[in-house]
XYZ file of C-alpha atoms in Angstrom:
714
model
C 0.655 50.436 17.919
C 2.486 47.130 16.846
C -1.231 45.932 15.886
C -1.170 48.926 13.223
C 2.177 48.456 11.988
C 0.939 44.946 10.990
C -2.377 45.376 9.942
C -0.856 48.540 7.676
C 2.897 48.924 6.830
C 4.110 52.388 7.354
C 6.584 53.791 5.456
C 8.618 54.857 8.514
C 8.738 54.838 11.942
C 9.420 56.634 14.850
C 9.696 56.001 18.316
C 10.837 57.261 22.119
C 12.562 55.113 23.364
C 11.643 56.445 27.084
C 7.120 56.105 26.108
C 5.926 54.730 28.833
C 5.352 51.065 28.873
C 7.183 51.004 26.002
C 11.264 49.973 25.448
C 12.234 51.189 22.033
C 14.785 48.493 21.817
C 12.333 45.317 22.371
C 10.421 46.806 19.611
C 12.659 47.073 17.447
C 13.973 43.526 17.763
C 10.160 42.682 17.326
C 9.716 44.406 14.613
C 12.801 42.915 12.853
C 11.667 39.374 13.441
C 8.859 39.402 12.054
C 8.528 38.744 8.051
C 6.361 41.596 7.588
C 7.749 44.481 8.633
C 11.555 43.371 8.801
C 12.355 45.988 6.114
C 10.543 48.687 7.562
C 13.593 51.749 8.663
C 13.245 52.694 12.123
C 14.506 55.988 14.303
C 14.584 56.040 17.420
C 14.123 58.893 19.570
C 15.951 59.561 23.747
C 17.453 61.513 25.635
C 19.788 59.283 26.763
C 23.408 60.717 25.292
C 26.752 59.232 24.623
C 27.921 57.103 22.195
C 27.595 54.075 24.235
C 23.043 55.141 23.860
C 23.602 55.314 20.213
C 25.607 52.117 19.645
C 22.860 49.999 21.887
C 19.974 52.098 20.153
C 21.612 50.615 16.645
C 22.866 47.309 17.204
C 19.423 46.784 18.240
C 18.315 46.806 14.561
C 17.054 50.359 14.296
C 18.210 52.808 11.155
C 18.944 55.203 12.729
C 19.311 57.247 16.425
C 18.414 60.801 17.613
C 19.437 62.155 20.604
C 17.841 64.599 22.944
C 17.412 67.466 22.456
C 17.761 68.089 18.975
C 16.365 70.634 16.547
C 13.215 70.801 14.391
C 15.555 70.902 11.233
C 17.534 68.039 12.634
C 14.919 65.927 13.166
C 13.802 66.757 9.970
C 16.850 65.575 7.939
C 17.237 62.392 9.871
C 13.049 61.435 8.657
C 14.237 62.520 4.984
C 16.566 60.857 5.058
C 15.180 57.820 5.938
C 11.984 58.459 3.814
C 15.229 57.780 1.231
C 16.057 54.958 2.538
C 12.364 53.284 3.041
C 12.200 54.336 -1.016
C 15.281 51.795 -2.378
C 14.394 49.281 0.319
C 10.972 49.356 -0.700
C 12.600 49.447 -4.806
C 15.321 46.766 -3.699
C 12.073 44.351 -2.243
C 9.727 45.003 -4.794
C 12.993 44.418 -7.502
C 14.264 40.986 -5.336
C 10.369 39.957 -5.437
C 10.277 40.032 -8.709
C 13.463 38.496 -9.430
C 12.283 35.180 -7.170
C 8.484 35.538 -8.871
C 10.131 35.516 -11.949
C 12.373 32.031 -11.121
C 10.474 28.692 -12.548
C 10.976 26.645 -9.626
C 9.660 27.008 -6.288
C 11.620 28.921 -4.303
C 11.702 29.049 -0.637
C 13.420 29.992 1.931
C 13.653 29.239 6.310
C 15.068 30.707 9.275
C 17.265 28.647 11.145
C 14.773 26.746 12.882
C 13.447 24.801 9.863
C 10.099 27.208 8.702
C 9.705 28.461 6.026
C 9.231 32.389 6.299
C 9.131 33.020 2.032
C 8.147 31.168 -1.492
C 7.278 31.718 -4.686
C 4.379 31.743 -6.871
C 5.925 28.842 -8.650
C 6.194 27.349 -4.902
C 2.309 28.266 -4.532
C 1.529 26.384 -7.533
C 3.630 23.331 -7.253
C 1.938 22.640 -4.467
C -0.917 24.579 -3.495
C 0.329 26.284 -0.544
C 0.667 30.763 -0.427
C 2.202 33.386 0.973
C -0.500 34.513 3.121
C 0.045 31.401 5.873
C 3.444 32.157 6.063
C 5.593 31.134 8.295
C 5.060 27.154 7.680
C 7.024 25.896 10.842
C 8.098 22.121 11.104
C 6.674 19.413 10.033
C 6.005 20.805 7.483
C 2.489 20.233 5.741
C 3.411 19.166 2.160
C 5.454 16.328 3.952
C 3.536 12.815 3.512
C 1.159 12.049 6.443
C 3.491 10.511 9.383
C -0.054 8.197 10.384
C -0.547 6.822 6.773
C 2.841 7.618 5.474
C 5.783 6.774 8.087
C 8.083 5.541 5.500
C 7.088 8.703 3.435
C 6.943 10.659 5.943
C 10.498 9.310 7.758
C 12.509 9.874 3.892
C 10.585 13.329 3.708
C 12.255 14.922 7.318
C 15.751 12.460 7.790
C 16.313 14.131 4.024
C 15.213 18.102 5.189
C 17.537 17.392 8.290
C 20.124 16.010 6.369
C 20.479 19.469 3.828
C 19.549 22.089 6.812
C 22.936 20.873 9.052
C 25.139 20.185 5.642
C 26.500 23.291 3.814
C 24.489 22.558 0.723
C 22.602 19.836 -1.065
C 20.301 17.866 -2.737
C 17.568 14.962 -2.747
C 14.799 13.553 -4.415
C 11.719 13.666 -1.583
C 7.970 12.863 -1.657
C 5.881 15.007 -1.117
C 2.544 16.026 -1.216
C -0.247 18.279 -2.906
C -2.379 20.440 -0.692
C -5.401 18.424 -2.197
C -3.362 14.970 -2.034
C -1.748 13.556 -4.458
C 1.622 12.759 -4.217
C 4.481 14.767 -5.881
C 8.095 13.818 -6.271
C 10.732 16.570 -6.341
C 14.212 17.378 -6.735
C 14.854 19.918 -3.753
C 18.447 21.941 -3.444
C 18.772 23.634 -0.152
C 21.870 26.165 0.671
C 22.955 28.343 3.662
C 23.062 32.408 3.096
C 22.917 35.425 5.100
C 19.898 37.945 5.654
C 21.714 41.027 3.981
C 19.349 43.110 5.995
C 18.639 41.439 9.601
C 22.177 39.664 9.159
C 20.630 36.121 10.238
C 21.508 32.495 8.635
C 18.987 31.220 6.928
C 18.670 28.794 4.131
C 17.627 29.018 0.692
C 16.323 26.107 -1.350
C 14.100 25.290 -4.612
C 12.231 22.474 -6.291
C 11.750 20.747 -8.738
C 9.053 18.712 -9.539
C 10.090 15.543 -11.431
C 7.401 12.823 -10.796
C 6.765 11.901 -14.493
C 10.904 11.138 -13.787
C 10.462 9.212 -10.805
C 7.595 7.144 -12.713
C 9.339 5.971 -15.461
C 11.985 5.700 -13.591
C 9.644 3.685 -11.097
C 7.864 1.536 -14.446
C 11.073 0.735 -16.093
C 12.359 -0.209 -12.814
C 9.196 -2.387 -12.015
C 9.033 -4.050 -15.583
C 12.255 -5.008 -15.272
C 11.795 -7.044 -12.002
C 9.052 -8.097 -12.710
C 10.156 -9.786 -16.061
C 12.731 -11.305 -14.373
C 10.680 -12.752 -11.530
C 8.527 -14.619 -14.068
C 10.930 -15.915 -16.304
C 12.478 -17.653 -13.424
C 10.299 -18.976 -12.673
C 9.755 -22.940 -13.046
C 6.044 -23.194 -13.615
C 2.514 -21.431 -14.043
C 2.409 -21.222 -10.503
C 5.732 -19.892 -8.914
C 5.730 -17.368 -11.691
C 1.761 -15.997 -10.715
C 3.541 -15.975 -6.556
C 6.363 -14.497 -7.445
C 4.384 -11.836 -9.469
C 2.450 -10.763 -6.605
C 5.317 -10.591 -4.471
C 7.229 -7.668 -6.307
C 3.837 -5.847 -6.661
C 3.075 -6.475 -2.848
C 7.018 -4.747 -2.405
C 6.254 -1.921 -5.235
C 3.507 -0.950 -3.770
C 4.173 -1.604 -0.205
C 0.703 -3.251 0.489
C -0.381 -5.209 2.955
C -1.407 -8.176 0.384
C -1.962 -8.650 -3.223
C -3.983 -11.668 -4.662
C -5.259 -13.030 -7.475
C -8.288 -14.828 -8.072
C -8.929 -17.425 -10.903
C -11.729 -18.419 -12.655
C -11.224 -21.742 -13.602
C -14.950 -22.641 -14.669
C -16.730 -22.775 -10.900
C -18.560 -20.188 -8.887
C -15.101 -20.153 -6.531
C -12.437 -19.465 -7.525
C -8.887 -20.289 -6.878
C -6.609 -17.770 -4.633
C -3.246 -17.542 -4.973
C -1.985 -15.149 -2.205
C 1.022 -12.795 -0.609
C -0.180 -13.389 2.293
C -2.088 -17.317 2.105
C -5.009 -16.187 2.843
C -8.379 -18.097 0.632
C -11.312 -17.532 -1.151
C -13.803 -17.955 2.046
C -10.989 -16.061 4.207
C -11.911 -12.710 2.361
C -14.883 -10.554 3.619
C -18.280 -10.817 1.735
C -17.733 -7.549 0.544
C -13.985 -8.074 -0.846
C -15.714 -11.132 -2.791
C -18.096 -9.417 -4.432
C -16.031 -6.832 -5.335
C -13.597 -9.354 -6.960
C -16.926 -10.795 -8.846
C -18.180 -6.864 -9.895
C -14.376 -6.347 -11.527
C -13.905 -9.759 -13.181
C -16.792 -8.300 -15.237
C -14.943 -5.323 -16.499
C -12.642 -4.894 -19.336
C -8.993 -6.179 -19.541
C -6.152 -4.238 -17.740
C -8.493 -1.222 -16.714
C -8.221 -0.041 -13.163
C -11.101 -0.190 -10.821
C -10.323 1.780 -7.516
C -11.571 0.907 -4.276
C -11.215 2.582 -0.528
C -7.857 0.817 0.193
C -6.279 -0.143 -3.560
C -7.765 -1.313 -6.625
C -9.027 -4.618 -8.721
C -8.203 -5.575 -12.454
C -9.171 -7.663 -14.566
C -6.560 -10.039 -16.581
C -5.552 -12.772 -18.623
C -4.571 -15.984 -17.240
C -3.782 -18.819 -18.850
C -6.736 -20.944 -16.323
C -9.657 -19.093 -17.275
C -10.324 -15.097 -16.430
C -8.878 -13.651 -13.431
C -9.126 -10.551 -11.252
C -5.392 -9.210 -9.600
C -6.297 -7.213 -6.538
C -3.844 -4.705 -4.315
C -5.197 -4.256 -1.163
C -3.057 -1.042 0.149
C -4.927 -0.762 3.670
C -5.140 2.834 5.298
C -1.737 3.925 3.457
C -3.166 6.020 0.757
C -5.075 6.228 -2.309
C -4.331 4.397 -5.440
C -3.654 7.500 -7.542
C -4.235 7.639 -11.474
C 0.142 7.514 -11.772
C -1.071 4.494 -9.716
C -3.038 2.901 -12.473
C -0.710 3.562 -15.218
C 1.606 1.318 -13.731
C -0.736 -1.207 -12.198
C -2.564 -1.615 -16.280
C 1.604 -1.593 -17.952
C 2.288 -4.427 -15.852
C -0.512 -6.665 -15.160
C -0.525 -6.704 -18.955
C 2.882 -8.208 -18.933
C 2.633 -10.593 -15.977
C -0.279 -11.751 -18.572
C 1.653 -12.453 -21.275
C 4.856 -14.023 -18.606
C 1.907 -16.131 -16.944
C 0.873 -17.596 -21.053
C 4.803 -18.001 -21.568
C 4.761 -20.273 -18.252
C 2.159 -22.114 -18.868
C 3.178 -22.718 -22.831
C 6.512 -23.960 -21.028
C 4.950 -26.320 -18.245
C 2.924 -27.893 -21.153
C 6.278 -28.446 -22.719
C 7.874 -29.802 -19.770
C 5.159 -31.626 -18.594
C 5.979 -34.020 -21.725
C 10.166 -33.753 -21.284
C 9.277 -35.171 -17.890
C 7.122 -37.859 -18.336
C 10.101 -38.879 -21.383
C 12.547 -38.244 -19.024
C 10.736 -40.773 -16.534
C 10.291 -43.342 -19.070
C 14.037 -43.233 -19.782
C 14.757 -43.502 -16.665
C 12.861 -46.376 -15.545
C 10.451 -48.161 -12.988
C 9.759 -46.497 -9.183
C 8.758 -49.062 -7.191
C 11.479 -51.717 -6.361
C 11.584 -54.670 -4.252
C 11.900 -54.485 -0.622
C 15.522 -53.535 0.889
C 16.555 -50.887 -1.770
C 15.849 -47.192 -1.362
C 17.438 -44.743 -4.244
C 18.080 -41.026 -5.292
C 19.187 -39.253 -8.155
C 19.825 -35.354 -8.748
C 20.307 -33.848 -12.337
C 22.662 -31.442 -12.397
C 20.433 -29.330 -14.576
C 17.756 -27.749 -13.039
C 14.119 -28.261 -14.126
C 15.358 -31.564 -15.937
C 14.816 -35.245 -13.788
C 17.632 -36.969 -15.462
C 20.859 -36.549 -16.582
C 23.340 -38.115 -17.713
C 24.026 -40.460 -15.040
C 21.163 -43.796 -13.724
C 20.404 -46.478 -11.354
C 18.278 -49.557 -12.155
C 17.231 -52.648 -9.598
C 15.912 -55.611 -12.179
C 14.428 -58.569 -10.957
C 15.573 -62.136 -12.671
C 13.731 -65.193 -13.356
C 15.949 -66.858 -10.916
C 14.732 -64.767 -7.801
C 18.164 -62.766 -8.012
C 18.200 -58.809 -8.490
C 20.234 -57.397 -10.558
C 21.765 -53.766 -9.449
C 23.141 -51.240 -12.054
C 24.754 -47.895 -11.230
C 26.304 -45.735 -14.407
C 27.061 -42.046 -14.884
C 27.803 -41.033 -18.601
C 29.768 -38.408 -19.402
C 28.895 -34.222 -19.346
C 25.048 -34.234 -18.424
C 22.101 -32.141 -19.452
C 19.918 -33.176 -21.933
C 22.703 -34.791 -24.612
C 23.788 -37.319 -21.502
C 20.786 -37.845 -21.012
C 19.880 -39.100 -24.417
C 23.302 -41.591 -24.157
C 22.023 -42.681 -20.717
C 19.064 -43.863 -21.879
C 19.970 -46.038 -24.574
C 23.108 -47.015 -22.458
C 20.363 -47.882 -19.910
C 18.207 -50.142 -21.697
C 20.323 -52.082 -23.176
C 21.978 -52.916 -20.168
C 18.848 -53.877 -18.508
C 18.116 -56.177 -21.500
C 21.269 -57.447 -21.425
C 20.805 -58.804 -17.883
C 18.108 -59.976 -18.502
C 19.102 -62.528 -20.662
C 22.221 -63.164 -18.817
C 22.748 -62.503 -15.310
C 26.907 -62.807 -15.317
C 27.937 -59.144 -14.405
C 31.046 -59.417 -16.486
C 29.120 -60.627 -19.405
C 26.972 -58.261 -19.865
C 29.666 -55.115 -19.322
C 31.375 -57.171 -22.218
C 28.266 -56.812 -24.086
C 27.535 -53.392 -23.295
C 31.505 -52.240 -24.355
C 30.150 -53.349 -27.821
C 27.293 -51.452 -27.900
C 28.719 -48.679 -26.248
C 31.159 -47.896 -28.976
C 28.178 -47.711 -32.081
C 26.708 -44.703 -29.809
C 27.640 -41.597 -29.801
C 29.266 -39.602 -27.055
C 29.234 -42.519 -24.895
C 32.961 -43.111 -24.254
C 34.278 -43.197 -21.075
C 31.116 -43.991 -19.834
C 31.401 -45.760 -16.561
C 29.542 -49.109 -15.196
C 28.279 -50.984 -11.891
C 26.821 -53.808 -12.821
C 26.020 -56.462 -9.621
C 23.836 -59.841 -9.274
C 22.443 -59.898 -5.518
C 20.907 -63.438 -4.581
C 18.760 -62.298 -1.543
C 18.600 -65.446 0.326
C 22.384 -66.328 -0.146
C 23.576 -62.540 1.475
C 26.429 -63.350 -1.669
C 27.065 -60.307 -4.822
C 29.002 -60.827 -7.901
C 29.849 -57.770 -9.354
C 31.483 -56.403 -12.801
C 32.975 -53.019 -12.415
C 33.681 -50.609 -15.287
C 35.934 -47.288 -14.338
C 33.060 -46.933 -11.631
C 33.539 -45.267 -7.977
C 34.151 -48.577 -5.476
C 30.887 -49.477 -3.744
C 31.202 -49.022 -0.172
C 29.363 -51.887 2.382
C 29.403 -51.011 5.835
C 28.941 -53.454 8.210
C 26.932 -53.795 11.550
C 30.726 -53.489 13.685
C 31.442 -49.976 12.679
C 33.556 -51.689 10.135
C 33.298 -50.691 6.217
C 34.761 -52.209 3.009
C 35.465 -51.078 -0.482
C 34.395 -53.595 -3.350
C 37.522 -52.672 -5.340
C 37.697 -55.978 -6.950
C 36.164 -56.943 -10.549
C 36.979 -53.295 -11.639
C 38.248 -52.901 -15.407
C 37.865 -49.673 -18.466
C 35.080 -47.585 -19.014
C 32.788 -48.175 -21.828
C 34.115 -48.173 -25.585
C 37.772 -48.007 -24.710
C 38.708 -51.014 -25.679
C 35.776 -53.331 -26.649
C 35.805 -57.488 -26.968
C 38.752 -57.260 -23.921
C 37.286 -60.425 -21.459
C 36.286 -58.075 -18.054
C 36.777 -59.452 -14.683
C 34.241 -60.484 -11.832
C 34.566 -60.284 -8.041
C 31.798 -61.254 -5.599
C 31.312 -60.333 -1.912
C 29.456 -61.926 0.892
C 27.060 -59.214 2.714
C 26.906 -59.680 5.978
C 23.681 -59.924 8.067
C 22.017 -56.087 8.474
C 25.088 -54.690 6.419
C 24.219 -51.923 4.473
C 25.916 -51.961 0.848
C 25.789 -48.133 -1.058
C 26.442 -48.118 -4.748
C 26.968 -44.591 -6.334
C 28.198 -42.015 -9.321
C 31.165 -39.715 -8.786
C 28.868 -36.666 -9.029
C 28.316 -37.156 -4.613
C 32.235 -37.751 -4.266
C 34.029 -35.954 -6.862
C 34.799 -31.958 -5.975
C 37.715 -29.556 -6.961
C 40.481 -29.301 -5.777
C 40.055 -32.305 -3.369
C 40.662 -35.848 -3.842
C 38.587 -38.878 -4.944
C 40.051 -40.621 -1.695
C 38.469 -37.956 0.412
C 35.135 -38.166 -1.330
C 34.822 -41.440 -1.101
C 35.860 -41.553 2.697
C 33.142 -38.836 3.608
C 30.413 -41.204 2.106
C 31.746 -43.847 3.950
C 31.464 -41.963 7.190
C 27.961 -41.334 6.399
C 27.043 -45.263 5.576
C 28.500 -45.529 8.677
C 26.722 -43.206 10.989
C 23.211 -43.755 9.483
C 23.554 -47.479 10.046
C 21.084 -46.965 12.689
C 18.047 -45.385 9.746
C 15.609 -46.730 7.943
C 16.814 -46.939 4.202
C 14.841 -44.318 3.299
C 16.361 -41.745 5.955
C 20.016 -43.165 4.804
C 19.747 -42.689 1.904
C 18.631 -38.736 1.881
C 21.289 -37.857 4.942
C 24.084 -38.934 2.737
C 23.092 -36.495 -0.391
C 21.562 -33.770 2.216
C 25.913 -34.275 4.377
C 28.205 -34.453 1.031
C 26.388 -31.988 -0.414
C 28.653 -29.046 -1.123
C 27.817 -25.563 0.124
C 26.450 -24.440 -3.752
C 24.423 -27.311 -4.415
C 25.872 -30.438 -6.517
C 27.435 -29.216 -10.074
C 27.444 -32.973 -11.104
C 24.276 -35.210 -11.772
C 24.020 -37.662 -8.744
C 22.411 -41.224 -8.688
C 23.066 -43.444 -5.614
C 21.537 -46.942 -4.363
C 21.187 -48.028 -0.937
C 20.801 -51.807 0.321
C 20.453 -53.416 3.003
C 21.218 -56.877 3.999
C 18.148 -59.060 4.111
C 15.557 -56.557 2.764
C 12.311 -55.733 4.925
C 10.126 -58.884 5.226
C 6.117 -58.036 4.894
C 3.523 -60.385 5.226
C -0.301 -59.672 4.454
C -2.649 -62.342 5.329
C -6.076 -63.110 5.845
C -7.504 -62.789 9.512
C -7.865 -66.569 10.087
C -6.070 -68.373 12.842
C -5.312 -70.764 10.430
C -2.655 -68.513 8.824
C -0.600 -67.988 12.064
C 1.535 -71.096 11.165
C 2.617 -69.800 7.742
C 3.847 -66.274 8.932
C 5.217 -67.997 12.178
C 7.495 -69.867 9.832
C 8.096 -67.130 7.041
C 9.214 -64.806 10.203
C 11.601 -67.463 11.084
C 13.182 -67.942 8.038
C 13.863 -64.241 7.947
C 14.701 -64.189 11.481
C 17.845 -66.508 10.240
C 19.386 -64.001 7.630
C 19.642 -61.736 10.157
C 21.882 -63.828 12.205
C 19.824 -63.156 15.704
C 20.993 -64.241 18.929
C 18.842 -67.678 19.531
C 16.434 -65.968 22.114
C 15.810 -62.504 20.610
C 15.035 -64.861 17.177
C 12.383 -66.732 20.072
C 10.818 -63.403 22.440
C 10.520 -62.002 18.402
C 8.893 -64.686 17.537
C 6.634 -64.919 20.486
C 5.721 -61.797 20.442
C 4.704 -61.406 16.660
C 2.822 -64.674 17.237
C 0.530 -62.597 19.841
C 0.417 -59.445 17.863
C -0.913 -61.589 14.964
C -3.455 -63.372 17.324
C -4.739 -60.888 19.009
C -5.373 -58.194 15.861
C -7.320 -61.549 14.616
C -9.289 -62.019 17.936
C -9.818 -58.213 18.981
C -9.132 -56.752 16.101
C -11.575 -59.027 13.496
C -13.958 -60.730 15.590
C -16.940 -58.921 13.558
C -14.411 -58.690 10.433
C -13.468 -61.764 10.085
C -12.885 -60.683 6.037
C -10.312 -58.331 6.925
C -6.278 -58.043 6.968
C -3.237 -58.460 8.736
C -0.221 -56.998 7.887
C 3.336 -58.110 9.327
C 6.259 -56.514 8.489
C 9.775 -57.134 9.895
C 12.844 -54.449 9.506
C 16.157 -55.181 10.802
C 18.808 -52.443 11.631
C 22.303 -52.632 13.030
C 21.966 -53.187 16.021
C 17.753 -52.598 16.203
C 14.779 -54.840 15.022
C 11.611 -53.673 14.638
C 8.073 -55.523 14.086
C 4.624 -53.839 13.198
C 1.472 -55.737 13.043
C -0.992 -54.011 11.263
C -4.674 -54.870 11.442
C -7.683 -53.411 9.718
C -10.111 -54.462 12.393
C -11.702 -52.520 15.726
C -10.386 -53.876 18.739
C -12.317 -54.900 21.707
C -11.749 -53.063 25.064
C -9.028 -54.190 27.208
C -10.101 -56.317 30.091
C -8.946 -54.857 33.743
C -7.383 -57.752 34.621
C -6.873 -60.895 33.199
C -8.209 -63.901 33.619
C -7.139 -67.579 34.031
C -4.818 -68.012 30.015
C -6.206 -65.180 28.618
C -5.972 -61.398 28.384
C -1.962 -61.797 28.396
C -0.980 -61.014 25.181
C 0.315 -57.389 25.540
C 1.886 -57.652 28.037
C 3.599 -60.703 27.498
C 4.891 -58.275 24.200
C 5.768 -56.079 26.735
C 8.270 -58.561 28.753
C 9.742 -59.868 25.187
C 9.837 -56.434 23.150
C 11.850 -53.641 24.788
C 9.767 -50.586 23.264
C 6.158 -51.439 22.446
C 3.267 -49.365 21.079
C -0.185 -49.554 20.133
C -2.298 -47.128 18.289
C -5.625 -47.763 17.629
C -7.913 -45.312 14.748
C -10.845 -45.660 12.367
C -9.002 -47.318 10.165
C -7.510 -50.288 12.559
C -5.047 -51.070 15.192
C -1.219 -50.939 14.474
C 1.347 -52.749 17.791
C 4.529 -51.273 17.237
C 7.251 -53.421 18.728
C 11.303 -52.548 18.948
C 14.062 -54.815 20.440
C 18.056 -54.140 20.001
C 20.133 -56.634 18.756
C 23.186 -57.744 20.941
């Protein structure tokens, strides 16, 4: 009976409740639960008399309930009444169906479990799913596939669950057409009660907003890409940043750019740092094929797309690999063409800026002066206005004709390009004056008169010193500059506050004072500009004290390491907001002697080392131990390393720290294998070195052998 009803819906169903094998109440419940028979009128016949039986029959969903026995006229009247009800329901159903189908938006109804039980024609047109397959249970087939698009599937599922729980609401979610196309819809859902069954249902509509979504996506992607490219400081940074933007936009596994600069093998920039050789041969050939295609025309492949673009260094191919996530749609191709066109223009601008920057930086480096300095010095420079490499601060180390060394650190007011131009003039003038007159005070007096003629040079501060490395004496004069710091090996420190006067160009012609300072052996000198120590809402004295502690704590480090540590430890959280220049010197500077691999050179080398050790003010026992260990290391380098190569070179380098001394001897030969045991008076060199020094390491390689020795200074 149920199969017949569902196959060909009748106008009226009359059922005997007590039919063998069939409970009329259960029958009605099944009919009402099925959308195809939910509206059919049902008349129940029963021998159970009484009000309670009638109530049960009507509660089960029957339209009428007739108690036996009954007259034929009574039954006929009931049938006629229900036939009229059929007519009314049919009219209502047709009217409702026509109304729903007339809606331009996709319309659907969900039951309490979230299954879609009713849709209109617009729904089928939009998504490709028809009414003949109702109901559509969760997960709905138009949701993005959970296996290939987990994020989009999760987005659609969570949005639907949220709307089902709320009284009403709306959201925009991705859906999938039956043919696989990606659509974006604006979903609106509200709860209602079915007037026929009385059950709670959810009524919803879908509106196709794919075009609007792609328009917003294009604008957003274009803005993000333009910002990334414009902020890049070089062509390479612009391309790398753009590739990461495209990777995030498409949620791709990898995005790369292959640039053919003239050779057969392109230069590859990729989001996963893979090179050309790491790509599968098939992908390499596909990229080569795309190179021959017209510019900005997307060429879809199995898991993404490729596109030929312009690059300042030659033809290039942009390659997007989506993996197994989803196909590359027409909308994706349009978006890629738009973004690739803007990327190509951005790369051309970045290349032009690169060329201009290289020219500017070359001039800036020329302004800043030499980059190689005598042993014992380390410098650091950080302008406050990137990407400039210079600002208003400067340092200079000038070898003088009498063997002494000029030391200058200056600071023009402000920072940026204008200050850099002033700095270049003052720095050159100061260098020339020092080469003519080695008196720091006289140099600053002459520089004072010159600064008056230079616009914006007013209030420039300068520390000018002349260092006698043999005597360990520093003569200096300061034009309003922060005091230099002298850290002794015993842990104490002094500020060089003598010889100070006003900044430049304030009162030109006035005599400037000069002071003299003796540098103890193994002491460290720091000269700096105020950008290192000056901070808002903090006194200058606090900043100077912090710099003093940084020098003291780094007394056991090498000069390059110490300079880096000072810049790092004193840097504010947001970076330096003013130009910073610093110069570090440790007295005496390292000794480095390169000599031919000839035993006749041992005596001069020993003499040079003895003189340098005398400047270090070491205990007599330490001096003797170092001389013997160095002699053994040099003799071994000549005898064992250059037995077959007498034309080689040996280099001895000695460097002192606050409490340690390091000695290295490097040769360019190949040592003979060591003998298992010393014989007679020979073969005891390394044993002797290890007895005299606290730590000895011998490292050999194809280029030679290095003996590295350390000892503590009592």
